[in-house]
């Protein structure tokens, strides 16, 4: 065989056979698809390579070497897979299984595995007849196995598949390919026995010339290897690579009128002719072989015939098997040349052979050339030269021998040999020799754990099977089966009780058996390997303990459990249960008193065994005591607690803390890692919201019950300092300070202020007000005249005192005379008008020091204080009339005196009311559809000018009044567009700034709008009686109110005449009280209680009275609140409502000043 070049040798070694994967049924070879056709190796120039290499070196047309994908897979380190599914191939109708394995050593639960086809198709939804997904778990090795079975594959099953596995934040995936090939009908249709008949070797008839190139182009890829062997193609891989390259579309050339054929074929030693036809014969032409220019020689001959250019290659060798191309200018035309070896002939055929089982068999033949490629077949199935195969092929020059070292009965078959130019076959017959037993099995008695060794010897070297009690015994890790020559051995290194029984050996193919008996004896033994140190078993209190102790002994030992001197029976809460291979100690609902040693004793004929087992009952710890909140801040607090009195038998590992809002039932955990200390600082709480906290103790058993909640607490922060601190007044013995509230108050609100002072030159601050003041003004009394003091003010709330606000200068305690001056508000410089029944509340500020004296007069006379209330302060005076009457109208003179200095002011108050009705209304004239009316102004104008009149008409039939004129200023009017034939009455209302008069003046006579013709006499109808005594259609409802927020009571009543409504509280009529407002509109009665206090709670009654009778309804009103901000907050009132309430209370106090 010629030696390949160095380059070819390197390329051949770079293409190892692809990995194989056997399918479960057909045993087919799975192969990985290659990524790049450039990695396909080029065989040696002479094409002489081993058949196995040629067989395994091909995957698909033009695809790369399979080792590249293998290297790529190895470079991707798997994070979860320990075995990935491999690419495979299966025939149409065959079955194949893909397996993925994941190690579960570091996983707490089963990983999630998905199978995909292509990029997105999830195969979980496609499971069925042709696709099955299975999974299993091996507990000893802790490996999850996931399988995908494809059953009766179809051509469209081919493609790329992907397996993904995920566990929490870990992820791994693997891609693999499946190739589905058509069943090779040609291979199945070959009948070797009929094709290779036993005959004398004759010269084979010459076969017609076959173009292998055309065969490969039109053949199925599964038949490439068969065609290569049949026609002597040694470089199938290179040929397929060039086949793929030549299949590419050839572009039309402008330089070549006729190009080279895609490929040429020639026998070794033959001559080949390449011819092209040029479009332009003047173009320079060059020929190349594998990129090297060809020069004329005895081997390469060039010819020119017109436009034709011809290249002859003489005496072709395997080195001429290459790619050729010719260039004409910039154009190129290429082809492939394939050189075929001459066929190999069988010069000496196989001969029929007979032998016995166990004998060495050799089947030999001779071929026409040395080291030729020869294939062996057994019943039409090709035999491989695998080192692990029982068939060995030996080649000595032209002689080829098939060797079977030890023939077996199943070696009976027809064996054949095939070359590229011939074939031969022969039959092999293997018979059995008569069997004799040289050494029979012997009965044995062994101790438990000792070796069982059974041995027999027969006259023939044949396989056999071992049986125990009629059941077939297979070799395993503990059962070893040995066969060497004619000796068969059965070995169990460590015997068990189950190994006792009847054994026999049965030689294959012989109707004979060799029996024996094995008896196993064993003293009793306790197996305590699974228990803890000192045989201690820990159980959680309240749970059931079922302690199973494996026992051994033959015969079965007697088991006795005891605790102290008292035996344990098979019934009760603590009981013993005995089984053939174990004994159980059962404790139902274990208690801490069950802790202690328990003794178990085994006895049988072979001996005795005993052991002490310590039972330890543990429980969760007791709950800690209620925690104490020792310190509170704006959004934090500090809490402490004591460890639980009982740790449950296991050390305390730490604590969990929970908190909740007082009004909520939802607890929130504050720590997710155990706290070792007994103090904790919760944070991020909402200021002003009441909270509670509790503690859980944790040991190795679990979490205790929660402690009792702590006392509720409210995260609060002190306010900012008061603002704008200034001197409001100074006397000989007092200083009055005023200030503004703090800019930031917070959820804790403001309880009051503390005023402190110290004398200049000292550092001792004196509290001026022992009790908090809620006003922003305070007078410090009892100061020595002529001294200087420093003053500061602090704001106080539930969280404590704020930073102080200091007055910037010392204050001299000495009174200063200030002349009086009345600062009359602008709206009082004009006539002050109010309606009858309204409240008059006038505040007139003034200034003057010291001790200004204020006096009032009305129309030059002193004011009657029984009707008009006067209240004077140092800075203002208030004139208050609870319910104004018209008699209160007049000029009020105010005088302020400071020693000999005086200032005066006059206020004109006018109390107005609705006017009375006009004096008389007269019908002056009636003509056509018109009536002329006149009237006199009312005697009482309501202390205000009459602004107009309202005129109404009513048909005498219905007496329904309709307004015809409003805001009419004259005292006479003409009413137009009256209906002829109707008779009308008219009435007139007077109007001033307070509204219409309560009553109207009606004409005494009616005006008839007459019509021509007969006068119609109207029938007389009796009026319908619409009168009705009062009746409540909607009663009062019991109501809860919040102190400081207006409350209303509502009911509805009907009655005719319209009933008079009276409200009562606790059976006392409510009247002349400014805190109550009463409304009645369309029968709906409303009582409004302005900013109620707890004193306003009680029973309220609404009474309706008319001429026909009276009716009453009542309800209860409960007023909640009226306490401090902190108390309201602790009672669960929302902070925003409390804050609004406090602001309104403060405003009322300021207004009251």
PDB file of N, CA and C in Angstrom, residues 301-380:
ATOM      1  N   UNK A 301      -0.907  15.873 -21.542  1.00  0.00           N
ATOM      2  CA  UNK A 301      -0.785  16.230 -22.953  1.00  0.00           C
ATOM      3  C   UNK A 301      -1.892  17.232 -23.271  1.00  0.00           C
ATOM      4  N   UNK A 302      -1.475  18.375 -23.928  1.00  0.00           N
ATOM      5  CA  UNK A 302      -2.420  19.428 -24.296  1.00  0.00           C
ATOM      6  C   UNK A 302      -2.665  19.376 -25.803  1.00  0.00           C
ATOM      7  N   UNK A 303      -3.920  19.599 -26.237  1.00  0.00           N
ATOM      8  CA  UNK A 303      -4.264  19.666 -27.651  1.00  0.00           C
ATOM      9  C   UNK A 303      -5.171  20.867 -27.897  1.00  0.00           C
ATOM     10  N   UNK A 304      -4.987  21.483 -29.128  1.00  0.00           N
ATOM     11  CA  UNK A 304      -5.839  22.597 -29.555  1.00  0.00           C
ATOM     12  C   UNK A 304      -6.530  22.190 -30.850  1.00  0.00           C
ATOM     13  N   UNK A 305      -7.873  22.285 -30.895  1.00  0.00           N
ATOM     14  CA  UNK A 305      -8.640  22.029 -32.104  1.00  0.00           C
ATOM     15  C   UNK A 305      -9.662  23.138 -32.260  1.00  0.00           C
ATOM     16  N   UNK A 306      -9.307  24.125 -33.071  1.00  0.00           N
ATOM     17  CA  UNK A 306     -10.206  25.263 -33.245  1.00  0.00           C
ATOM     18  C   UNK A 306     -10.397  25.990 -31.913  1.00  0.00           C
ATOM     19  N   UNK A 307     -11.647  26.093 -31.488  1.00  0.00           N
ATOM     20  CA  UNK A 307     -11.945  26.719 -30.183  1.00  0.00           C
ATOM     21  C   UNK A 307     -11.870  25.714 -29.047  1.00  0.00           C
ATOM     22  N   UNK A 308     -11.578  24.457 -29.320  1.00  0.00           N
ATOM     23  CA  UNK A 308     -11.531  23.441 -28.288  1.00  0.00           C
ATOM     24  C   UNK A 308     -10.126  23.351 -27.703  1.00  0.00           C
ATOM     25  N   UNK A 309     -10.068  23.191 -26.345  1.00  0.00           N
ATOM     26  CA  UNK A 309      -8.808  22.980 -25.631  1.00  0.00           C
ATOM     27  C   UNK A 309      -8.965  21.685 -24.865  1.00  0.00           C
ATOM     28  N   UNK A 310      -8.018  20.735 -25.069  1.00  0.00           N
ATOM     29  CA  UNK A 310      -8.144  19.373 -24.543  1.00  0.00           C
ATOM     30  C   UNK A 310      -6.928  19.076 -23.679  1.00  0.00           C
ATOM     31  N   UNK A 311      -7.177  18.392 -22.516  1.00  0.00           N
ATOM     32  CA  UNK A 311      -6.116  17.918 -21.622  1.00  0.00           C
ATOM     33  C   UNK A 311      -6.290  16.421 -21.473  1.00  0.00           C
ATOM     34  N   UNK A 312      -5.209  15.659 -21.803  1.00  0.00           N
ATOM     35  CA  UNK A 312      -5.178  14.204 -21.605  1.00  0.00           C
ATOM     36  C   UNK A 312      -4.307  13.910 -20.407  1.00  0.00           C
ATOM     37  N   UNK A 313      -4.793  12.977 -19.514  1.00  0.00           N
ATOM     38  CA  UNK A 313      -3.988  12.482 -18.380  1.00  0.00           C
ATOM     39  C   UNK A 313      -3.824  10.995 -18.600  1.00  0.00           C
ATOM     40  N   UNK A 314      -2.585  10.562 -18.801  1.00  0.00           N
ATOM     41  CA  UNK A 314      -2.276   9.162 -19.078  1.00  0.00           C
ATOM     42  C   UNK A 314      -1.938   8.423 -17.797  1.00  0.00           C
ATOM     43  N   UNK A 315      -2.199   7.100 -17.807  1.00  0.00           N
ATOM     44  CA  UNK A 315      -1.798   6.206 -16.720  1.00  0.00           C
ATOM     45  C   UNK A 315      -2.229   6.776 -15.365  1.00  0.00           C
ATOM     46  N   UNK A 316      -3.544   6.925 -15.161  1.00  0.00           N
ATOM     47  CA  UNK A 316      -4.070   7.555 -13.945  1.00  0.00           C
ATOM     48  C   UNK A 316      -3.792   6.686 -12.727  1.00  0.00           C
ATOM     49  N   UNK A 317      -3.366   7.345 -11.680  1.00  0.00           N
ATOM     50  CA  UNK A 317      -3.155   6.709 -10.369  1.00  0.00           C
ATOM     51  C   UNK A 317      -4.081   7.372  -9.360  1.00  0.00           C
ATOM     52  N   UNK A 318      -4.030   6.839  -8.129  1.00  0.00           N
ATOM     53  CA  UNK A 318      -4.863   7.435  -7.096  1.00  0.00           C
ATOM     54  C   UNK A 318      -4.438   8.848  -6.767  1.00  0.00           C
ATOM     55  N   UNK A 319      -3.175   9.202  -7.090  1.00  0.00           N
ATOM     56  CA  UNK A 319      -2.730  10.580  -6.849  1.00  0.00           C
ATOM     57  C   UNK A 319      -3.418  11.553  -7.788  1.00  0.00           C
ATOM     58  N   UNK A 320      -3.957  11.070  -8.920  1.00  0.00           N
ATOM     59  CA  UNK A 320      -4.652  11.948  -9.858  1.00  0.00           C
ATOM     60  C   UNK A 320      -6.104  12.187  -9.453  1.00  0.00           C
ATOM     61  N   UNK A 321      -6.584  11.515  -8.417  1.00  0.00           N
ATOM     62  CA  UNK A 321      -7.931  11.731  -7.913  1.00  0.00           C
ATOM     63  C   UNK A 321      -7.934  13.087  -7.192  1.00  0.00           C
ATOM     64  N   UNK A 322      -8.423  14.130  -7.877  1.00  0.00           N
ATOM     65  CA  UNK A 322      -8.300  15.492  -7.335  1.00  0.00           C
ATOM     66  C   UNK A 322      -9.300  16.396  -8.027  1.00  0.00           C
ATOM     67  N   UNK A 323      -9.227  17.680  -7.668  1.00  0.00           N
ATOM     68  CA  UNK A 323     -10.064  18.718  -8.258  1.00  0.00           C
ATOM     69  C   UNK A 323      -9.242  19.445  -9.317  1.00  0.00           C
ATOM     70  N   UNK A 324      -9.808  19.618 -10.504  1.00  0.00           N
ATOM     71  CA  UNK A 324      -9.126  20.279 -11.623  1.00  0.00           C
ATOM     72  C   UNK A 324      -9.960  21.477 -12.044  1.00  0.00           C
ATOM     73  N   UNK A 325      -9.258  22.522 -12.477  1.00  0.00           N
ATOM     74  CA  UNK A 325      -9.979  23.651 -13.057  1.00  0.00           C
ATOM     75  C   UNK A 325      -9.101  24.323 -14.083  1.00  0.00           C
ATOM     76  N   UNK A 326      -9.736  25.029 -15.023  1.00  0.00           N
ATOM     77  CA  UNK A 326      -9.058  25.706 -16.122  1.00  0.00           C
ATOM     78  C   UNK A 326      -9.495  27.167 -16.089  1.00  0.00           C
ATOM     79  N   UNK A 327      -8.542  28.080 -16.314  1.00  0.00           N
ATOM     80  CA  UNK A 327      -8.830  29.517 -16.296  1.00  0.00           C
ATOM     81  C   UNK A 327      -8.658  30.089 -17.669  1.00  0.00           C
ATOM     82  N   UNK A 328      -9.554  31.010 -18.047  1.00  0.00           N
ATOM     83  CA  UNK A 328      -9.466  31.769 -19.299  1.00  0.00           C
ATOM     84  C   UNK A 328      -9.674  33.227 -18.924  1.00  0.00           C
ATOM     85  N   UNK A 329      -8.584  33.949 -18.779  1.00  0.00           N
ATOM     86  CA  UNK A 329      -8.699  35.330 -18.297  1.00  0.00           C
ATOM     87  C   UNK A 329      -9.141  35.320 -16.847  1.00  0.00           C
ATOM     88  N   UNK A 330     -10.239  36.003 -16.558  1.00  0.00           N
ATOM     89  CA  UNK A 330     -10.754  36.042 -15.186  1.00  0.00           C
ATOM     90  C   UNK A 330     -11.779  34.952 -14.935  1.00  0.00           C
ATOM     91  N   UNK A 331     -12.124  34.193 -15.988  1.00  0.00           N
ATOM     92  CA  UNK A 331     -13.123  33.145 -15.832  1.00  0.00           C
ATOM     93  C   UNK A 331     -12.471  31.838 -15.423  1.00  0.00           C
ATOM     94  N   UNK A 332     -13.236  30.979 -14.711  1.00  0.00           N
ATOM     95  CA  UNK A 332     -12.711  29.699 -14.253  1.00  0.00           C
ATOM     96  C   UNK A 332     -13.793  28.644 -14.394  1.00  0.00           C
ATOM     97  N   UNK A 333     -13.375  27.448 -14.779  1.00  0.00           N
ATOM     98  CA  UNK A 333     -14.291  26.313 -14.916  1.00  0.00           C
ATOM     99  C   UNK A 333     -13.631  25.127 -14.234  1.00  0.00           C
ATOM    100  N   UNK A 334     -14.377  24.406 -13.341  1.00  0.00           N
ATOM    101  CA  UNK A 334     -13.770  23.346 -12.526  1.00  0.00           C
ATOM    102  C   UNK A 334     -14.528  22.047 -12.698  1.00  0.00           C
ATOM    103  N   UNK A 335     -13.879  20.944 -12.271  1.00  0.00           N
ATOM    104  CA  UNK A 335     -14.461  19.600 -12.289  1.00  0.00           C
ATOM    105  C   UNK A 335     -13.760  18.746 -11.261  1.00  0.00           C
ATOM    106  N   UNK A 336     -14.292  17.526 -11.065  1.00  0.00           N
ATOM    107  CA  UNK A 336     -13.708  16.568 -10.140  1.00  0.00           C
ATOM    108  C   UNK A 336     -13.364  15.306 -10.917  1.00  0.00           C
ATOM    109  N   UNK A 337     -12.190  14.728 -10.608  1.00  0.00           N
ATOM    110  CA  UNK A 337     -11.765  13.474 -11.219  1.00  0.00           C
ATOM    111  C   UNK A 337     -11.721  12.419 -10.142  1.00  0.00           C
ATOM    112  N   UNK A 338     -12.440  11.295 -10.382  1.00  0.00           N
ATOM    113  CA  UNK A 338     -12.456  10.185  -9.447  1.00  0.00           C
ATOM    114  C   UNK A 338     -11.763   8.989 -10.105  1.00  0.00           C
ATOM    115  N   UNK A 339     -10.752   8.453  -9.398  1.00  0.00           N
ATOM    116  CA  UNK A 339      -9.986   7.291  -9.894  1.00  0.00           C
ATOM    117  C   UNK A 339     -10.435   6.082  -9.100  1.00  0.00           C
ATOM    118  N   UNK A 340     -10.871   5.029  -9.789  1.00  0.00           N
ATOM    119  CA  UNK A 340     -11.429   3.853  -9.136  1.00  0.00           C
ATOM    120  C   UNK A 340     -10.446   2.694  -9.202  1.00  0.00           C
ATOM    121  N   UNK A 341     -10.315   2.010  -8.040  1.00  0.00           N
ATOM    122  CA  UNK A 341      -9.459   0.811  -7.994  1.00  0.00           C
ATOM    123  C   UNK A 341     -10.105  -0.313  -8.788  1.00  0.00           C
ATOM    124  N   UNK A 342      -9.311  -1.257  -9.328  1.00  0.00           N
ATOM    125  CA  UNK A 342      -9.890  -2.426 -10.011  1.00  0.00           C
ATOM    126  C   UNK A 342     -10.558  -3.340  -9.004  1.00  0.00           C
ATOM    127  N   UNK A 343     -11.568  -4.107  -9.378  1.00  0.00           N
ATOM    128  CA  UNK A 343     -12.283  -4.970  -8.430  1.00  0.00           C
ATOM    129  C   UNK A 343     -11.379  -6.070  -7.864  1.00  0.00           C
ATOM    130  N   UNK A 344     -11.685  -6.456  -6.578  1.00  0.00           N
ATOM    131  CA  UNK A 344     -10.969  -7.537  -5.882  1.00  0.00           C
ATOM    132  C   UNK A 344     -11.756  -8.828  -6.106  1.00  0.00           C
ATOM    133  N   UNK A 345     -11.069  -9.900  -6.558  1.00  0.00           N
ATOM    134  CA  UNK A 345     -11.711 -11.192  -6.849  1.00  0.00           C
ATOM    135  C   UNK A 345     -11.426 -12.191  -5.753  1.00  0.00           C
ATOM    136  N   UNK A 346     -12.389 -13.134  -5.522  1.00  0.00           N
ATOM    137  CA  UNK A 346     -12.196 -14.223  -4.567  1.00  0.00           C
ATOM    138  C   UNK A 346     -11.583 -15.396  -5.328  1.00  0.00           C
ATOM    139  N   UNK A 347     -10.332 -15.690  -5.010  1.00  0.00           N
ATOM    140  CA  UNK A 347      -9.624 -16.765  -5.734  1.00  0.00           C
ATOM    141  C   UNK A 347      -9.847 -18.121  -5.099  1.00  0.00           C
ATOM    142  N   UNK A 348     -10.135 -18.152  -3.764  1.00  0.00           N
ATOM    143  CA  UNK A 348     -10.395 -19.426  -3.078  1.00  0.00           C
ATOM    144  C   UNK A 348     -11.525 -19.186  -2.088  1.00  0.00           C
ATOM    145  N   UNK A 349     -12.625 -19.936  -2.242  1.00  0.00           N
ATOM    146  CA  UNK A 349     -13.808 -19.672  -1.459  1.00  0.00           C
ATOM    147  C   UNK A 349     -13.817 -20.376  -0.116  1.00  0.00           C
ATOM    148  N   UNK A 350     -14.900 -20.122   0.647  1.00  0.00           N
ATOM    149  CA  UNK A 350     -15.099 -20.724   1.957  1.00  0.00           C
ATOM    150  C   UNK A 350     -15.578 -22.163   1.804  1.00  0.00           C
ATOM    151  N   UNK A 351     -15.371 -22.974   2.880  1.00  0.00           N
ATOM    152  CA  UNK A 351     -15.803 -24.368   2.869  1.00  0.00           C
ATOM    153  C   UNK A 351     -16.693 -24.623   4.069  1.00  0.00           C
ATOM    154  N   UNK A 352     -17.725 -25.511   3.887  1.00  0.00           N
ATOM    155  CA  UNK A 352     -18.608 -25.880   4.993  1.00  0.00           C
ATOM    156  C   UNK A 352     -17.796 -26.558   6.086  1.00  0.00           C
ATOM    157  N   UNK A 353     -18.195 -26.285   7.388  1.00  0.00           N
ATOM    158  CA  UNK A 353     -17.434 -26.779   8.531  1.00  0.00           C
ATOM    159  C   UNK A 353     -18.393 -27.282   9.576  1.00  0.00           C
ATOM    160  N   UNK A 354     -18.032 -28.399  10.252  1.00  0.00           N
ATOM    161  CA  UNK A 354     -18.787 -28.940  11.385  1.00  0.00           C
ATOM    162  C   UNK A 354     -17.853 -29.043  12.574  1.00  0.00           C
ATOM    163  N   UNK A 355     -18.363 -28.730  13.793  1.00  0.00           N
ATOM    164  CA  UNK A 355     -17.534 -28.759  15.000  1.00  0.00           C
ATOM    165  C   UNK A 355     -18.438 -28.927  16.198  1.00  0.00           C
ATOM    166  N   UNK A 356     -17.789 -29.017  17.400  1.00  0.00           N
ATOM    167  CA  UNK A 356     -18.508 -29.133  18.659  1.00  0.00           C
ATOM    168  C   UNK A 356     -18.464 -27.803  19.409  1.00  0.00           C
ATOM    169  N   UNK A 357     -19.385 -27.710  20.362  1.00  0.00           N
ATOM    170  CA  UNK A 357     -19.441 -26.510  21.207  1.00  0.00           C
ATOM    171  C   UNK A 357     -18.148 -26.385  22.002  1.00  0.00           C
ATOM    172  N   UNK A 358     -17.572 -25.155  21.997  1.00  0.00           N
ATOM    173  CA  UNK A 358     -16.336 -24.909  22.728  1.00  0.00           C
ATOM    174  C   UNK A 358     -15.092 -25.049  21.894  1.00  0.00           C
ATOM    175  N   UNK A 359     -15.199 -25.597  20.677  1.00  0.00           N
ATOM    176  CA  UNK A 359     -14.026 -25.765  19.821  1.00  0.00           C
ATOM    177  C   UNK A 359     -13.715 -24.455  19.095  1.00  0.00           C
ATOM    178  N   UNK A 360     -12.463 -24.330  18.656  1.00  0.00           N
ATOM    179  CA  UNK A 360     -12.021 -23.188  17.858  1.00  0.00           C
ATOM    180  C   UNK A 360     -12.391 -23.442  16.405  1.00  0.00           C
ATOM    181  N   UNK A 361     -12.939 -22.406  15.754  1.00  0.00           N
ATOM    182  CA  UNK A 361     -13.391 -22.536  14.374  1.00  0.00           C
ATOM    183  C   UNK A 361     -12.681 -21.475  13.542  1.00  0.00           C
ATOM    184  N   UNK A 362     -12.168 -21.869  12.340  1.00  0.00           N
ATOM    185  CA  UNK A 362     -11.545 -20.941  11.397  1.00  0.00           C
ATOM    186  C   UNK A 362     -12.174 -21.146  10.021  1.00  0.00           C
ATOM    187  N   UNK A 363     -12.698 -20.054   9.423  1.00  0.00           N
ATOM    188  CA  UNK A 363     -13.230 -20.054   8.068  1.00  0.00           C
ATOM    189  C   UNK A 363     -12.328 -19.165   7.236  1.00  0.00           C
ATOM    190  N   UNK A 364     -11.676 -19.723   6.164  1.00  0.00           N
ATOM    191  CA  UNK A 364     -10.654 -18.990   5.407  1.00  0.00           C
ATOM    192  C   UNK A 364     -11.042 -18.888   3.945  1.00  0.00           C
ATOM    193  N   UNK A 365     -10.540 -17.797   3.310  1.00  0.00           N
ATOM    194  CA  UNK A 365     -10.670 -17.602   1.875  1.00  0.00           C
ATOM    195  C   UNK A 365      -9.465 -16.810   1.405  1.00  0.00           C
ATOM    196  N   UNK A 366      -9.239 -16.791   0.046  1.00  0.00           N
ATOM    197  CA  UNK A 366      -8.141 -16.037  -0.535  1.00  0.00           C
ATOM    198  C   UNK A 366      -8.709 -15.125  -1.610  1.00  0.00           C
ATOM    199  N   UNK A 367      -8.074 -13.885  -1.739  1.00  0.00           N
ATOM    200  CA  UNK A 367      -8.508 -12.896  -2.718  1.00  0.00           C
ATOM    201  C   UNK A 367      -7.357 -12.564  -3.639  1.00  0.00           C
ATOM    202  N   UNK A 368      -7.659 -11.766  -4.639  1.00  0.00           N
ATOM    203  CA  UNK A 368      -6.675 -11.530  -5.694  1.00  0.00           C
ATOM    204  C   UNK A 368      -5.590 -10.538  -5.300  1.00  0.00           C
ATOM    205  N   UNK A 369      -5.777  -9.731  -4.316  1.00  0.00           N
ATOM    206  CA  UNK A 369      -4.769  -8.764  -3.910  1.00  0.00           C
ATOM    207  C   UNK A 369      -4.562  -8.841  -2.417  1.00  0.00           C
ATOM    208  N   UNK A 370      -3.326  -8.450  -2.020  1.00  0.00           N
ATOM    209  CA  UNK A 370      -3.007  -8.459  -0.601  1.00  0.00           C
ATOM    210  C   UNK A 370      -3.664  -7.265   0.103  1.00  0.00           C
ATOM    211  N   UNK A 371      -3.994  -7.529   1.394  1.00  0.00           N
ATOM    212  CA  UNK A 371      -4.577  -6.481   2.259  1.00  0.00           C
ATOM    213  C   UNK A 371      -5.794  -5.812   1.612  1.00  0.00           C
ATOM    214  N   UNK A 372      -6.559  -6.583   0.865  1.00  0.00           N
ATOM    215  CA  UNK A 372      -7.746  -6.020   0.218  1.00  0.00           C
ATOM    216  C   UNK A 372      -8.860  -5.820   1.261  1.00  0.00           C
ATOM    217  N   UNK A 373      -9.801  -4.983   0.886  1.00  0.00           N
ATOM    218  CA  UNK A 373     -10.943  -4.698   1.765  1.00  0.00           C
ATOM    219  C   UNK A 373     -11.976  -5.800   1.579  1.00  0.00           C
ATOM    220  N   UNK A 374     -12.206  -6.578   2.654  1.00  0.00           N
ATOM    221  CA  UNK A 374     -13.102  -7.726   2.598  1.00  0.00           C
ATOM    222  C   UNK A 374     -14.117  -7.594   3.726  1.00  0.00           C
ATOM    223  N   UNK A 375     -15.368  -7.923   3.441  1.00  0.00           N
ATOM    224  CA  UNK A 375     -16.418  -7.879   4.455  1.00  0.00           C
ATOM    225  C   UNK A 375     -16.934  -9.281   4.708  1.00  0.00           C
ATOM    226  N   UNK A 376     -17.199  -9.550   6.028  1.00  0.00           N
ATOM    227  CA  UNK A 376     -17.738 -10.841   6.461  1.00  0.00           C
ATOM    228  C   UNK A 376     -19.185 -10.649   6.896  1.00  0.00           C
ATOM    229  N   UNK A 377     -20.004 -11.686   6.609  1.00  0.00           N
ATOM    230  CA  UNK A 377     -21.417 -11.628   6.951  1.00  0.00           C
ATOM    231  C   UNK A 377     -21.828 -12.920   7.637  1.00  0.00           C
ATOM    232  N   UNK A 378     -22.775 -12.807   8.582  1.00  0.00           N
ATOM    233  CA  UNK A 378     -23.378 -13.969   9.238  1.00  0.00           C
ATOM    234  C   UNK A 378     -24.874 -13.894   9.030  1.00  0.00           C
ATOM    235  N   UNK A 379     -25.398 -14.816   8.247  1.00  0.00           N
ATOM    236  CA  UNK A 379     -26.814 -14.808   7.868  1.00  0.00           C
ATOM    237  C   UNK A 379     -27.215 -13.453   7.281  1.00  0.00           C
ATOM    238  N   UNK A 380     -26.326 -12.895   6.463  1.00  0.00           N
ATOM    239  CA  UNK A 380     -26.621 -11.633   5.789  1.00  0.00           C
ATOM    240  C   UNK A 380     -26.315 -10.402   6.605  1.00  0.00           C
TER     241      UNK A 380
END
